[in-house]
Amino acid sequence: EAGVAQSPRYKIIEKRQSVAFWCNPISGHATLYWYQQILGQGPKLLIQFQNNGVVDDSQLPKDRFSAERLKGVDSTLKIQPAKLEDSAVYLCASSFRHGQSPLHFGNGTRLTVT
Amino acid sequence: AQSVTQLDSQVPVFEEAPVELRCNYSSSVSVYLFWYVQYPNQGLQLLLKYLSGSTLVKGINGFEAEFNKSQTSFHLRKPSVHISDTAEYFCAVSHQGGKLIFGQGTELSVKP
């Protein structure tokens, strides 16, 4: 099966600019996650979708971050405006069913904010 | 609240030696436990998981982990490591159906 696809792989922007990341999950996976992984730390959940509805966005900085999953398939994560501390790898993951099913991760987008 | 502690940030080991990566969790309810591996510039890949049943769980690439409820631990072990096992390893825990919480990671470095 095809894995989780993410683009771009790398992005460099200046602070206060905006950026968007795209994710295409594994076909048939209802649950989609966006994680932020800062260098030297474990991934931190930003937002979880079940189909096209938001299940958990408690750690999403909503003043600057937004995410959508139109039609319950692809998803986009946006940052506007970016701050230096947003430099991280943004990982998208999907699972067949939340809870017991393992998460399948994409290769991530490495964001550098200068 | 759940939390995960990986007790070693870096573990250097020689090739063909055994290794143990330690993980402790805190949770007041039943949990699911996972180990993921991350190779450089890649996403995370599931090594093994504990949902219920036997406390000894076998995973891919010769890794295994043992769930110890009394010590709230889920240590990862491999009897003989290879150079190709060099990677970052993450322990993760979730309350049944809840958010997956990751530890800080352990960098395993296998030397020839």
PDB file of C-alpha atoms in Angstrom:
ATOM      1  CA  GLU A   1       0.000   0.000   0.000  1.00  0.00           C
ATOM      2  CA  ALA A   2       1.131   3.550  -0.614  1.00  0.00           C
ATOM      3  CA  GLY A   3       2.291   5.348   2.500  1.00  0.00           C
ATOM      4  CA  VAL A   4       1.406   8.738   3.911  1.00  0.00           C
ATOM      5  CA  ALA A   5       2.523  11.442   1.490  1.00  0.00           C
ATOM      6  CA  GLN A   6       3.646  14.861   2.650  1.00  0.00           C
ATOM      7  CA  SER A   7       4.902  17.913   0.808  1.00  0.00           C
ATOM      8  CA  PRO A   8       7.067  19.849   0.706  1.00  0.00           C
ATOM      9  CA  ARG A   9       9.969  18.002   2.370  1.00  0.00           C
ATOM     10  CA  TYR A  10      11.759  21.203   3.303  1.00  0.00           C
ATOM     11  CA  LYS A  11      10.684  24.812   3.661  1.00  0.00           C
ATOM     12  CA  ILE A  12      12.613  27.906   4.710  1.00  0.00           C
ATOM     13  CA  ILE A  13      10.704  31.116   5.418  1.00  0.00           C
ATOM     14  CA  GLU A  14      11.245  34.351   7.273  1.00  0.00           C
ATOM     15  CA  LYS A  15       9.371  35.114  10.468  1.00  0.00           C
ATOM     16  CA  ARG A  16       5.942  36.644   9.985  1.00  0.00           C
ATOM     17  CA  GLN A  17       5.540  34.894   6.614  1.00  0.00           C
ATOM     18  CA  SER A  18       2.934  32.228   6.052  1.00  0.00           C
ATOM     19  CA  VAL A  19       3.416  28.585   5.071  1.00  0.00           C
ATOM     20  CA  ALA A  20       1.243  25.574   4.267  1.00  0.00           C
ATOM     21  CA  PHE A  21       1.888  21.865   4.447  1.00  0.00           C
ATOM     22  CA  TRP A  22      -0.042  19.160   2.644  1.00  0.00           C
ATOM     23  CA  CYS A  23      -0.750  15.567   3.636  1.00  0.00           C
ATOM     24  CA  ASN A  24      -2.382  12.679   1.834  1.00  0.00           C
ATOM     25  CA  PRO A  25      -3.099   9.774   4.217  1.00  0.00           C
ATOM     26  CA  ILE A  26      -3.257   6.090   3.442  1.00  0.00           C
ATOM     27  CA  SER A  27      -6.414   5.204   1.550  1.00  0.00           C
ATOM     28  CA  GLY A  28      -9.185   4.109   3.888  1.00  0.00           C
ATOM     29  CA  HIS A  29      -7.673   5.636   7.015  1.00  0.00           C
ATOM     30  CA  ALA A  30     -10.330   7.659   8.761  1.00  0.00           C
ATOM     31  CA  THR A  31      -8.109   9.257  11.374  1.00  0.00           C
ATOM     32  CA  LEU A  32      -5.481  11.847  10.484  1.00  0.00           C
ATOM     33  CA  TYR A  33      -3.013  13.529  12.821  1.00  0.00           C
ATOM     34  CA  TRP A  34      -0.596  16.439  12.604  1.00  0.00           C
ATOM     35  CA  TYR A  35       2.372  16.339  14.954  1.00  0.00           C
ATOM     36  CA  GLN A  36       5.067  18.915  15.621  1.00  0.00           C
ATOM     37  CA  GLN A  37       8.540  17.546  16.365  1.00  0.00           C
ATOM     38  CA  ILE A  38      11.014  20.087  17.669  1.00  0.00           C
ATOM     39  CA  LEU A  39      14.673  19.069  17.467  1.00  0.00           C
ATOM     40  CA  GLY A  40      15.582  16.771  20.345  1.00  0.00           C
ATOM     41  CA  GLN A  41      11.996  16.180  21.432  1.00  0.00           C
ATOM     42  CA  GLY A  42       9.302  13.655  20.814  1.00  0.00           C
ATOM     43  CA  PRO A  43       6.389  14.452  18.502  1.00  0.00           C
ATOM     44  CA  LYS A  44       3.618  16.564  19.997  1.00  0.00           C
ATOM     45  CA  LEU A  45       0.063  16.240  18.729  1.00  0.00           C
ATOM     46  CA  LEU A  46      -1.272  19.438  17.194  1.00  0.00           C
ATOM     47  CA  ILE A  47      -4.587  18.250  15.811  1.00  0.00           C
ATOM     48  CA  GLN A  48      -6.509  15.030  15.190  1.00  0.00           C
ATOM     49  CA  PHE A  49      -9.233  14.543  12.591  1.00  0.00           C
ATOM     50  CA  GLN A  50     -11.800  11.780  12.414  1.00  0.00           C
ATOM     51  CA  ASN A  51     -12.934  11.873   8.789  1.00  0.00           C
ATOM     52  CA  ASN A  52     -13.402  15.604   8.258  1.00  0.00           C
ATOM     53  CA  GLY A  53     -14.229  16.494  11.854  1.00  0.00           C
ATOM     54  CA  VAL A  54     -11.806  17.739  14.503  1.00  0.00           C
ATOM     55  CA  VAL A  55     -11.462  15.389  17.489  1.00  0.00           C
ATOM     56  CA  ASP A  56      -8.640  17.092  19.396  1.00  0.00           C
ATOM     57  CA  ASP A  57      -6.990  20.446  18.748  1.00  0.00           C
ATOM     58  CA  SER A  58      -6.222  21.316  22.344  1.00  0.00           C
ATOM     59  CA  GLN A  59      -2.515  21.919  21.644  1.00  0.00           C
ATOM     60  CA  LEU A  60      -2.914  23.788  18.376  1.00  0.00           C
ATOM     61  CA  PRO A  61      -1.896  27.475  18.712  1.00  0.00           C
ATOM     62  CA  LYS A  62      -5.085  28.670  17.119  1.00  0.00           C
ATOM     63  CA  ASP A  63      -3.989  32.290  16.836  1.00  0.00           C
ATOM     64  CA  ARG A  64      -1.505  31.306  14.138  1.00  0.00           C
ATOM     65  CA  PHE A  65      -2.091  27.659  13.188  1.00  0.00           C
ATOM     66  CA  SER A  66      -5.026  26.301  11.237  1.00  0.00           C
ATOM     67  CA  ALA A  67      -5.785  22.949   9.681  1.00  0.00           C
ATOM     68  CA  GLU A  68      -8.510  21.482   7.554  1.00  0.00           C
ATOM     69  CA  ARG A  69      -9.420  18.139   6.113  1.00  0.00           C
ATOM     70  CA  LEU A  70     -11.970  18.799   3.434  1.00  0.00           C
ATOM     71  CA  LYS A  71     -13.794  15.732   2.149  1.00  0.00           C
ATOM     72  CA  GLY A  72     -12.161  13.617   4.859  1.00  0.00           C
ATOM     73  CA  VAL A  73      -9.084  12.733   2.809  1.00  0.00           C
ATOM     74  CA  ASP A  74      -6.253  15.227   2.214  1.00  0.00           C
ATOM     75  CA  SER A  75      -5.312  17.709   4.871  1.00  0.00           C
ATOM     76  CA  THR A  76      -3.552  21.063   4.974  1.00  0.00           C
ATOM     77  CA  LEU A  77      -1.803  22.652   7.948  1.00  0.00           C
ATOM     78  CA  LYS A  78      -1.131  26.381   7.785  1.00  0.00           C
ATOM     79  CA  ILE A  79       0.943  28.744   9.887  1.00  0.00           C
ATOM     80  CA  GLN A  80       0.317  32.486   9.631  1.00  0.00           C
ATOM     81  CA  PRO A  81       2.332  34.374  10.739  1.00  0.00           C
ATOM     82  CA  ALA A  82       5.292  32.123  11.509  1.00  0.00           C
ATOM     83  CA  LYS A  83       7.549  32.621  14.510  1.00  0.00           C
ATOM     84  CA  LEU A  84      11.116  31.476  15.071  1.00  0.00           C
ATOM     85  CA  GLU A  85       9.916  28.874  17.569  1.00  0.00           C
ATOM     86  CA  ASP A  86       7.830  27.199  14.868  1.00  0.00           C
ATOM     87  CA  SER A  87      11.005  25.732  13.380  1.00  0.00           C
ATOM     88  CA  ALA A  88      10.403  22.000  13.573  1.00  0.00           C
ATOM     89  CA  VAL A  89       9.489  18.925  11.590  1.00  0.00           C
ATOM     90  CA  TYR A  90       5.769  18.653  10.942  1.00  0.00           C
ATOM     91  CA  LEU A  91       4.650  15.060  10.730  1.00  0.00           C
ATOM     92  CA  CYS A  92       1.407  13.825   9.339  1.00  0.00           C
ATOM     93  CA  ALA A  93       0.112  10.414  10.358  1.00  0.00           C
ATOM     94  CA  SER A  94      -2.982   8.361   9.685  1.00  0.00           C
ATOM     95  CA  SER A  95      -4.587   5.301  11.209  1.00  0.00           C
ATOM     96  CA  PHE A  96      -7.408   2.993  10.248  1.00  0.00           C
ATOM     97  CA  ARG A  97      -9.074   3.425  13.620  1.00  0.00           C
ATOM     98  CA  HIS A  98      -7.954   5.597  16.503  1.00  0.00           C
ATOM     99  CA  GLY A  99      -6.790   3.785  19.596  1.00  0.00           C
ATOM    100  CA  GLN A 100      -5.552   0.292  18.799  1.00  0.00           C
ATOM    101  CA  SER A 101      -4.528   0.811  15.200  1.00  0.00           C
ATOM    102  CA  PRO A 102      -0.920   1.900  14.761  1.00  0.00           C
ATOM    103  CA  LEU A 103      -0.126   5.294  13.318  1.00  0.00           C
ATOM    104  CA  HIS A 104       1.505   5.407   9.898  1.00  0.00           C
ATOM    105  CA  PHE A 105       3.725   8.446   9.523  1.00  0.00           C
ATOM    106  CA  GLY A 106       4.824  10.427   6.514  1.00  0.00           C
ATOM    107  CA  ASN A 107       8.434  11.586   6.153  1.00  0.00           C
ATOM    108  CA  GLY A 108       7.582  15.018   7.454  1.00  0.00           C
ATOM    109  CA  THR A 109       8.182  18.601   6.402  1.00  0.00           C
ATOM    110  CA  ARG A 110      11.189  20.299   7.934  1.00  0.00           C
ATOM    111  CA  LEU A 111      10.371  23.965   8.509  1.00  0.00           C
ATOM    112  CA  THR A 112      13.073  26.525   9.223  1.00  0.00           C
ATOM    113  CA  VAL A 113      11.954  30.009  10.237  1.00  0.00           C
ATOM    114  CA  THR A 114      14.689  32.661  10.031  1.00  0.00           C
TER     115      THR A 114
ATOM    116  CA  ALA B   1      -2.522  12.969  33.099  1.00  0.00           C
ATOM    117  CA  GLN B   2      -0.401  10.612  31.102  1.00  0.00           C
ATOM    118  CA  SER B   3       3.330  11.061  30.656  1.00  0.00           C
ATOM    119  CA  VAL B   4       6.213   9.060  29.265  1.00  0.00           C
ATOM    120  CA  THR B   5       9.802   9.139  30.452  1.00  0.00           C
ATOM    121  CA  GLN B   6      12.630   7.684  28.444  1.00  0.00           C
ATOM    122  CA  LEU B   7      15.424   7.412  30.917  1.00  0.00           C
ATOM    123  CA  ASP B   8      18.341   7.622  28.490  1.00  0.00           C
ATOM    124  CA  SER B   9      18.702  10.301  25.841  1.00  0.00           C
ATOM    125  CA  GLN B  10      21.633   8.524  24.190  1.00  0.00           C
ATOM    126  CA  VAL B  11      22.730   4.886  24.232  1.00  0.00           C
ATOM    127  CA  PRO B  12      26.009   3.980  22.537  1.00  0.00           C
ATOM    128  CA  VAL B  13      26.627   0.280  22.037  1.00  0.00           C
ATOM    129  CA  PHE B  14      28.945  -1.931  20.027  1.00  0.00           C
ATOM    130  CA  GLU B  15      27.673  -4.074  17.182  1.00  0.00           C
ATOM    131  CA  GLU B  16      26.378  -7.531  18.223  1.00  0.00           C
ATOM    132  CA  ALA B  17      26.020  -6.421  21.860  1.00  0.00           C
ATOM    133  CA  PRO B  18      22.640  -6.545  23.629  1.00  0.00           C
ATOM    134  CA  VAL B  19      20.758  -3.331  24.278  1.00  0.00           C
ATOM    135  CA  GLU B  20      17.904  -2.148  26.482  1.00  0.00           C
ATOM    136  CA  LEU B  21      16.123   1.173  26.009  1.00  0.00           C
ATOM    137  CA  ARG B  22      14.160   2.151  29.067  1.00  0.00           C
ATOM    138  CA  CYS B  23      10.674   3.618  29.181  1.00  0.00           C
ATOM    139  CA  ASN B  24       8.454   4.432  32.139  1.00  0.00           C
ATOM    140  CA  TYR B  25       4.953   5.807  31.949  1.00  0.00           C
ATOM    141  CA  SER B  26       2.480   7.303  34.355  1.00  0.00           C
ATOM    142  CA  SER B  27      -1.208   6.718  34.021  1.00  0.00           C
ATOM    143  CA  SER B  28      -3.998   5.917  36.413  1.00  0.00           C
ATOM    144  CA  VAL B  29      -5.901   3.832  33.901  1.00  0.00           C
ATOM    145  CA  SER B  30      -5.243   0.998  31.492  1.00  0.00           C
ATOM    146  CA  VAL B  31      -3.002   1.996  28.650  1.00  0.00           C
ATOM    147  CA  TYR B  32      -1.784   0.969  25.257  1.00  0.00           C
ATOM    148  CA  LEU B  33       1.998   1.101  24.811  1.00  0.00           C
ATOM    149  CA  PHE B  34       4.054   1.487  21.664  1.00  0.00           C
ATOM    150  CA  TRP B  35       7.641   1.728  20.480  1.00  0.00           C
ATOM    151  CA  TYR B  36       8.408   3.615  17.288  1.00  0.00           C
ATOM    152  CA  VAL B  37      11.726   3.987  15.433  1.00  0.00           C
ATOM    153  CA  GLN B  38      12.780   7.024  13.424  1.00  0.00           C
ATOM    154  CA  TYR B  39      15.630   6.805  10.943  1.00  0.00           C
ATOM    155  CA  PRO B  40      17.318  10.056   9.842  1.00  0.00           C
ATOM    156  CA  ASN B  41      15.081  12.313   7.750  1.00  0.00           C
ATOM    157  CA  GLN B  42      12.197   9.885   7.897  1.00  0.00           C
ATOM    158  CA  GLY B  43       8.916   9.581   9.717  1.00  0.00           C
ATOM    159  CA  LEU B  44       8.265   7.217  12.595  1.00  0.00           C
ATOM    160  CA  GLN B  45       7.736   3.507  12.025  1.00  0.00           C
ATOM    161  CA  LEU B  46       5.999   1.155  14.458  1.00  0.00           C
ATOM    162  CA  LEU B  47       8.307  -1.422  16.059  1.00  0.00           C
ATOM    163  CA  LEU B  48       5.810  -3.107  18.372  1.00  0.00           C
ATOM    164  CA  LYS B  49       2.746  -2.493  20.519  1.00  0.00           C
ATOM    165  CA  TYR B  50       1.130  -3.766  23.691  1.00  0.00           C
ATOM    166  CA  LEU B  51      -2.655  -3.653  23.850  1.00  0.00           C
ATOM    167  CA  SER B  52      -3.461  -6.547  26.178  1.00  0.00           C
ATOM    168  CA  GLY B  53      -2.581 -10.184  26.843  1.00  0.00           C
ATOM    169  CA  SER B  54       0.978 -11.481  27.035  1.00  0.00           C
ATOM    170  CA  THR B  55       3.299  -8.986  28.660  1.00  0.00           C
ATOM    171  CA  LEU B  56       6.181  -9.937  26.344  1.00  0.00           C
ATOM    172  CA  VAL B  57       5.674  -8.386  22.951  1.00  0.00           C
ATOM    173  CA  LYS B  58       7.778  -9.189  19.901  1.00  0.00           C
ATOM    174  CA  GLY B  59       8.225  -6.693  17.117  1.00  0.00           C
ATOM    175  CA  ILE B  60      10.043  -6.199  13.873  1.00  0.00           C
ATOM    176  CA  ASN B  61      13.802  -6.326  13.362  1.00  0.00           C
ATOM    177  CA  GLY B  62      14.323  -8.657  16.345  1.00  0.00           C
ATOM    178  CA  PHE B  63      13.134  -6.192  18.980  1.00  0.00           C
ATOM    179  CA  GLU B  64      10.946  -7.125  21.926  1.00  0.00           C
ATOM    180  CA  ALA B  65       9.500  -5.292  24.911  1.00  0.00           C
ATOM    181  CA  GLU B  66       8.053  -6.334  28.239  1.00  0.00           C
ATOM    182  CA  PHE B  67       5.092  -4.642  29.872  1.00  0.00           C
ATOM    183  CA  ASN B  68       5.522  -4.429  33.637  1.00  0.00           C
ATOM    184  CA  LYS B  69       2.401  -3.013  35.231  1.00  0.00           C
ATOM    185  CA  SER B  70       3.750  -2.908  38.785  1.00  0.00           C
ATOM    186  CA  GLN B  71       6.781  -0.896  37.686  1.00  0.00           C
ATOM    187  CA  THR B  72       4.869   1.015  34.991  1.00  0.00           C
ATOM    188  CA  SER B  73       7.618   0.216  32.517  1.00  0.00           C
ATOM    189  CA  PHE B  74       7.840  -0.906  28.908  1.00  0.00           C
ATOM    190  CA  HIS B  75      11.522  -1.421  28.183  1.00  0.00           C
ATOM    191  CA  LEU B  76      12.710  -2.284  24.679  1.00  0.00           C
ATOM    192  CA  ARG B  77      15.358  -4.954  24.182  1.00  0.00           C
ATOM    193  CA  LYS B  78      17.374  -6.578  21.441  1.00  0.00           C
ATOM    194  CA  PRO B  79      19.861  -9.392  22.125  1.00  0.00           C
ATOM    195  CA  SER B  80      22.276  -8.428  19.353  1.00  0.00           C
ATOM    196  CA  VAL B  81      22.243  -5.063  17.561  1.00  0.00           C
ATOM    197  CA  HIS B  82      23.387  -4.209  14.050  1.00  0.00           C
ATOM    198  CA  ILE B  83      24.817  -1.026  12.600  1.00  0.00           C
ATOM    199  CA  SER B  84      21.491  -0.578  10.795  1.00  0.00           C
ATOM    200  CA  ASP B  85      19.686  -0.261  14.149  1.00  0.00           C
ATOM    201  CA  THR B  86      21.230   3.178  14.634  1.00  0.00           C
ATOM    202  CA  ALA B  87      18.211   5.473  14.926  1.00  0.00           C
ATOM    203  CA  GLU B  88      15.993   7.405  17.345  1.00  0.00           C
ATOM    204  CA  TYR B  89      13.565   5.308  19.351  1.00  0.00           C
ATOM    205  CA  PHE B  90      10.351   6.668  20.842  1.00  0.00           C
ATOM    206  CA  CYS B  91       8.160   5.133  23.491  1.00  0.00           C
ATOM    207  CA  ALA B  92       4.518   6.194  23.413  1.00  0.00           C
ATOM    208  CA  VAL B  93       1.438   5.643  25.560  1.00  0.00           C
ATOM    209  CA  SER B  94      -2.241   6.210  25.132  1.00  0.00           C
ATOM    210  CA  HIS B  95      -5.244   5.699  27.299  1.00  0.00           C
ATOM    211  CA  GLN B  96      -7.562   3.395  25.381  1.00  0.00           C
ATOM    212  CA  GLY B  97      -8.879   5.525  22.569  1.00  0.00           C
ATOM    213  CA  GLY B  98      -7.110   8.641  23.732  1.00  0.00           C
ATOM    214  CA  LYS B  99      -4.265  10.835  22.628  1.00  0.00           C
ATOM    215  CA  LEU B 100      -0.882   9.219  21.892  1.00  0.00           C
ATOM    216  CA  ILE B 101       1.821  10.753  24.087  1.00  0.00           C
ATOM    217  CA  PHE B 102       5.453  10.343  23.034  1.00  0.00           C
ATOM    218  CA  GLY B 103       8.573  10.294  25.162  1.00  0.00           C
ATOM    219  CA  GLN B 104      11.565  12.481  24.423  1.00  0.00           C
ATOM    220  CA  GLY B 105      13.316   9.760  22.457  1.00  0.00           C
ATOM    221  CA  THR B 106      16.485   7.696  22.873  1.00  0.00           C
ATOM    222  CA  GLU B 107      19.236   7.934  20.312  1.00  0.00           C
ATOM    223  CA  LEU B 108      20.729   4.484  19.761  1.00  0.00           C
ATOM    224  CA  SER B 109      24.189   4.607  18.247  1.00  0.00           C
ATOM    225  CA  VAL B 110      25.677   1.264  17.191  1.00  0.00           C
ATOM    226  CA  LYS B 111      29.419   1.292  16.670  1.00  0.00           C
ATOM    227  CA  PRO B 112      31.454  -1.285  14.762  1.00  0.00           C
TER     228      PRO B 112
END
